[in-house]
Short mmCIF file of C-alpha atoms in Angstrom, two decimals:
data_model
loop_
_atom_site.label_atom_id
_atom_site.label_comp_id
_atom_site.label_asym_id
_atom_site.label_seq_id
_atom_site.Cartn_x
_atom_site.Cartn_y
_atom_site.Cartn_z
CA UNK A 137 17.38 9.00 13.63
CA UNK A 138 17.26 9.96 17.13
CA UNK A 139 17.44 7.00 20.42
CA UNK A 140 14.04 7.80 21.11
CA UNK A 141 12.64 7.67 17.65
CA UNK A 142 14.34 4.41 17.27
CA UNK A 143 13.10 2.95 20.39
CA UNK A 144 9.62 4.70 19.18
CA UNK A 145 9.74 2.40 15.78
CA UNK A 146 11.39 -0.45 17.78
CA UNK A 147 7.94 -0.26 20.42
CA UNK A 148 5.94 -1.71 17.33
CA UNK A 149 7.48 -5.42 16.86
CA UNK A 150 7.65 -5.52 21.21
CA UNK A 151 4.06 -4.01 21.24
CA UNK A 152 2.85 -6.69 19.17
CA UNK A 153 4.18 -9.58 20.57
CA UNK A 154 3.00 -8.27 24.25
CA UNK A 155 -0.31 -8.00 22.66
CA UNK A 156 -0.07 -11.47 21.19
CA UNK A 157 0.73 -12.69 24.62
CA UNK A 158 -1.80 -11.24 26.28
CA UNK A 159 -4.18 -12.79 24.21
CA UNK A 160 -2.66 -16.06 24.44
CA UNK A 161 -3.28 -15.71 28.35
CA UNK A 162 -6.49 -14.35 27.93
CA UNK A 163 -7.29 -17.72 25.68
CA UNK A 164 -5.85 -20.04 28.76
CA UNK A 165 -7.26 -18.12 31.44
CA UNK A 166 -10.59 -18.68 29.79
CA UNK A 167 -10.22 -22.09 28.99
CA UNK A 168 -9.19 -23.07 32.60
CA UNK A 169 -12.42 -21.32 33.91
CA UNK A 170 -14.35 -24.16 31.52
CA UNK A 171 -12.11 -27.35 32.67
CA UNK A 172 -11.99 -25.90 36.44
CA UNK A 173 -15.46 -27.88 36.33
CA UNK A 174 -17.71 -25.44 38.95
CA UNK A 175 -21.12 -25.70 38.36
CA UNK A 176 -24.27 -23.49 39.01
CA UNK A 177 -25.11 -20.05 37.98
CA UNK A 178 -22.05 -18.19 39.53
CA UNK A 179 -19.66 -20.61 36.91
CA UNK A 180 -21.99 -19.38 34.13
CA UNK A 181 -21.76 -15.86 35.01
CA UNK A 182 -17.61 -15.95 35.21
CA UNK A 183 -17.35 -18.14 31.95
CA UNK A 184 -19.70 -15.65 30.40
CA UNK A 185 -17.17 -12.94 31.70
CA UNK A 186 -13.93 -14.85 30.27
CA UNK A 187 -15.31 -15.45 27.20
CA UNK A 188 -16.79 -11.77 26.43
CA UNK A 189 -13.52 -10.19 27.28
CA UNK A 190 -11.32 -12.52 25.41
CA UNK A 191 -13.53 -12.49 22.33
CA UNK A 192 -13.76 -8.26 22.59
CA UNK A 193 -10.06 -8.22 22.82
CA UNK A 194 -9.08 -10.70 19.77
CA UNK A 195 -11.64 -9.07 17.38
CA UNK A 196 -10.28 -5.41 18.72
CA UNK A 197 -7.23 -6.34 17.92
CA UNK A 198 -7.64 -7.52 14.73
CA UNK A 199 -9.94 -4.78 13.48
CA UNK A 200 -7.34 -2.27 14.77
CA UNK A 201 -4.64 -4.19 12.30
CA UNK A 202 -7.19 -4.31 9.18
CA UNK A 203 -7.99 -0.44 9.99
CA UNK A 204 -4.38 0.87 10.73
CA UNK A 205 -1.64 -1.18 10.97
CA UNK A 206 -1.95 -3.06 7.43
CA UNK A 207 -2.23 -0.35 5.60
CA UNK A 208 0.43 0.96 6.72
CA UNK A 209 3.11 -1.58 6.27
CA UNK A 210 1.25 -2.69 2.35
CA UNK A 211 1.90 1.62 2.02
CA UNK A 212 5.81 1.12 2.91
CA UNK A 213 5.77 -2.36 1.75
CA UNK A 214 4.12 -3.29 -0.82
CA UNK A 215 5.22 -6.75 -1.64
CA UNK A 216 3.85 -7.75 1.49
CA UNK A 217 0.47 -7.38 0.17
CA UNK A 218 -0.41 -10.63 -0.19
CA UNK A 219 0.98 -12.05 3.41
CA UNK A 220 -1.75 -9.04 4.63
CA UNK A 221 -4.37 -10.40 2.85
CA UNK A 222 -3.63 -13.55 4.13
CA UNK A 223 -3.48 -12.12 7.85
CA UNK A 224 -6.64 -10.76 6.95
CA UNK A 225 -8.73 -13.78 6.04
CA UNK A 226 -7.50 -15.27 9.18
CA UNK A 227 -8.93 -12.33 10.73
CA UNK A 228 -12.38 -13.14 9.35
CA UNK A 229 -12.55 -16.88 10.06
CA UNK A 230 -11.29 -16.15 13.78
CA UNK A 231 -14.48 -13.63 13.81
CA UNK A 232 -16.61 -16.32 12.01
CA UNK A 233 -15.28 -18.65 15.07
CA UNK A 234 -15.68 -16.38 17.92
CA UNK A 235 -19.47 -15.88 16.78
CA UNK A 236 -19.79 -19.72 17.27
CA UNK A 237 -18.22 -19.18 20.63
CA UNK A 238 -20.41 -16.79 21.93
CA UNK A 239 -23.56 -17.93 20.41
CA UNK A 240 -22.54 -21.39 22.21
CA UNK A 241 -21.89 -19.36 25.37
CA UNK A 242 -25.10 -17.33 25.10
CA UNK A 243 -27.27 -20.36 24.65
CA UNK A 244 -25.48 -22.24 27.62
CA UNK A 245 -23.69 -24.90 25.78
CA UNK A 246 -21.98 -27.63 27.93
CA UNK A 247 -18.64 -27.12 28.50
CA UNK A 248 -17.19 -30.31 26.05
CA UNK A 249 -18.62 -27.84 23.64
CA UNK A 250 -17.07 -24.87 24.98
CA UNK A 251 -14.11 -26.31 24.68
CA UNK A 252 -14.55 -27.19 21.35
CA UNK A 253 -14.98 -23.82 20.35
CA UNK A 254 -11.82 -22.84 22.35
CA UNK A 255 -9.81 -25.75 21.24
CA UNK A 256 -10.37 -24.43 17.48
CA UNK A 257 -10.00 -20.79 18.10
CA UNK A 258 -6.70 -21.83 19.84
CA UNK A 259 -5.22 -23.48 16.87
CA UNK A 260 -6.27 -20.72 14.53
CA UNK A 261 -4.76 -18.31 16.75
CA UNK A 262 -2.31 -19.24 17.44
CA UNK A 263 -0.77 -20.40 13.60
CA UNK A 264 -1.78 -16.75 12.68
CA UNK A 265 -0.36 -15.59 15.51
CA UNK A 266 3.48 -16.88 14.80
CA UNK A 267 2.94 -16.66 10.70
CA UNK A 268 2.49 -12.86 11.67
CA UNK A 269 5.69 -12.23 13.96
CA UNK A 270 7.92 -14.27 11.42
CA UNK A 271 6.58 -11.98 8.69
CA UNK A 272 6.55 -9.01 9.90
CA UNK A 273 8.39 -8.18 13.23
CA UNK A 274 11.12 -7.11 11.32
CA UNK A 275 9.15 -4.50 8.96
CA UNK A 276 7.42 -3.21 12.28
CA UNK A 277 10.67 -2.66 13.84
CA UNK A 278 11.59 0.15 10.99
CA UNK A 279 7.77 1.30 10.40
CA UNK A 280 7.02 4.91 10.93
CA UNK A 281 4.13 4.77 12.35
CA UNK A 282 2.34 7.91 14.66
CA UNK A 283 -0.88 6.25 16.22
CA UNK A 284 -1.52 5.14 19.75
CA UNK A 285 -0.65 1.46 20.11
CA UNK A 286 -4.78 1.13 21.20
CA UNK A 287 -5.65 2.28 18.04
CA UNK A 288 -3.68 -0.06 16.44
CA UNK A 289 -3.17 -3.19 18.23
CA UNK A 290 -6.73 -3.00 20.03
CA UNK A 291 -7.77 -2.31 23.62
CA UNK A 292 -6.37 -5.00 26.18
#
C-alpha cells in the first residue's frame, strides 16, 4: 500500500471525528444563540437560522452513514453488524428528536423549551457520538472506501 493510499484510508477515522466536531459546535453555537436571551423578531429569525442548519447537518450526516458508510464497514466487517444497527436506531430517535426541535422552533416555543429540546438532543448526541469513535475509528482507519467524504459523512 502506497503513503497516499494509506493516508487516503487513514482520512476516514480523522474525517469523522472533524465531522463529529463540527457538529458538536454547531450544537453549542446554537444553544448559545437561545441562552444569549435577545428578544424580538431579529432573535427569532437567527435562532430559526441556527437551528435549521444544525438540524440539516446532523440528519445529513447520519443519512450519509445509513446510505454509505455502514454498509460498507457491515460488507468488510461483518461482526459489527449489530453495533451498526445500534448506530442506526440512534440515528432514528435523533431524527424523531430534531422533528420536536423544529416543530418547537416553527411554532415559536419559548426558549426554556428550546432548550429542552437541545439539552436532549445534546445528550443523545453526544453518547452516540463517542460509542461510534470507540467502535469504529479503528475499522475506518483500514476501510477501502472510494466516495467523497460529502457523500458519506454529510454536507457541513
Amino acid at each position: 500500500m502506497t503513503e497516499r493510499e494509506t493516508t487516503r484510508l487513514i482520512a476516514w477515522s480523522r474525517e469523522l471525528r472533524r465531522v463529529h466536531g463540527q457538529l458538536r459546535e454547531a450544537l453549542s453555537v446554537t444553544r448559545a444563540a437561545l441562552v444569549d436571551g435577545t428578544t424580538g423578531e431579529a432573535a427569532t429569525r437567527e435562532l430559526l437560522l441556527y437551528c435549521h442548519g444544525f438540524c440539516t447537518a446532523l440528519d445529513g450526516h447520519h443519512q450519509g452513514e445509513d446510505r454509505t458508510l455502514f454498509p460498507a464497514i457491515a460488507a468488510a466487517h461483518p461482526e459489527l453488524r449489530p453495533v451498526l444497527r445500534s448506530l442506526e436506531q440512534d440515528h432514528s430517535m435523533i431524527a424523531h428528536l430534531l422533528g420536536g426541535l423544529r416543530t418547537a422552533v416553527d411554532r415559536a416555543a419559548p426558549p426554556e423549551e428550546l432548550d429542552q429540546h437541545l439539552e436532549g438532543i445534546a445528550a443523545l448526541m453526544e453518547n452516540h457520538f463517542r460509542y461510534e469513535e470507540r467502535q469504529l475509528l479503528t475499522v475506518l482507519e483500514t476501510l477501502d472506501l472510494a466516495a467523497e467524504p460529502q457523500e458519506v459523512l454529510g454536507p457541513l
